[in-house]
């Protein structure tokens, strides 16, 4: 079911989120949340979506990038359903990312993200995974993970002057940013 996106200013996005008990991963309740995340993400063309964004304060997010029209420069990412994720940077090196968020309509801004992270999670069948993620893809996972900590990309903007509307991004910043993304992808492979 396509759910309403909770927007910045709604306290739900700032609450703490609970872990899913492992034995309840395949319960009807959790299955429904995952299905609603899948339906809502594809409807909105997000790169990812986290449970609090549809009003569910549990530690689940999904990421999927498949020639995304909202972010045409993003390398593809296979569907990942991440339950009870953990995330740790493995370098202090960062890159700048022009981020947007379904919960922050019509606004983008520059956030610095770690270029390499260690990421662990349970999938929808309860299998445990550990992955090393790099580059733009690592940035996407850091954005979604932040949602589970009650953070939005706007909290991480170091220069508020980098905030732009979607339209201004297309007009004034997209070209330079795409060149930057190409360099990040060339260096990190994603
Ligand atoms: Zn977001």
GROMACS .gro file of N, CA, C and O and ligand atoms in nm, residues 53 100-102 143-144 147, ligand 1:
model
   29
   53UNK      N    1   0.955   0.738   0.791
   53UNK     CA    2   0.899   0.825   0.687
   53UNK      C    3   0.758   0.786   0.647
   53UNK      O    4   0.689   0.863   0.580
  100UNK      N    5   1.875   1.498  -0.141
  100UNK     CA    6   1.735   1.533  -0.133
  100UNK      C    7   1.668   1.427  -0.049
  100UNK      O    8   1.730   1.326  -0.015
  101UNK      N    9   1.543   1.448  -0.011
  101UNK     CA   10   1.475   1.353   0.077
  101UNK      C   11   1.324   1.365   0.053
  101UNK      O   12   1.273   1.476   0.041
  102UNK      N   13   1.257   1.250   0.048
  102UNK     CA   14   1.111   1.253   0.027
  102UNK      C   15   1.042   1.330   0.140
  102UNK      O   16   0.936   1.388   0.119
  143UNK      N   17   2.245   0.819   0.448
  143UNK     CA   18   2.124   0.902   0.452
  143UNK      C   19   2.008   0.825   0.516
  143UNK      O   20   1.939   0.876   0.605
  144UNK      N   21   1.987   0.701   0.471
  144UNK     CA   22   1.874   0.622   0.523
  144UNK      C   23   1.896   0.584   0.669
  144UNK      O   24   1.803   0.587   0.750
  147UNK      N   25   1.791   0.842   0.918
  147UNK     CA   26   1.647   0.848   0.949
  147UNK      C   27   1.615   0.765   1.074
  147UNK      O   28   1.528   0.802   1.153
  191LIG    ZN1   29   1.546   1.082   0.340
   0.00000   0.00000   0.00000
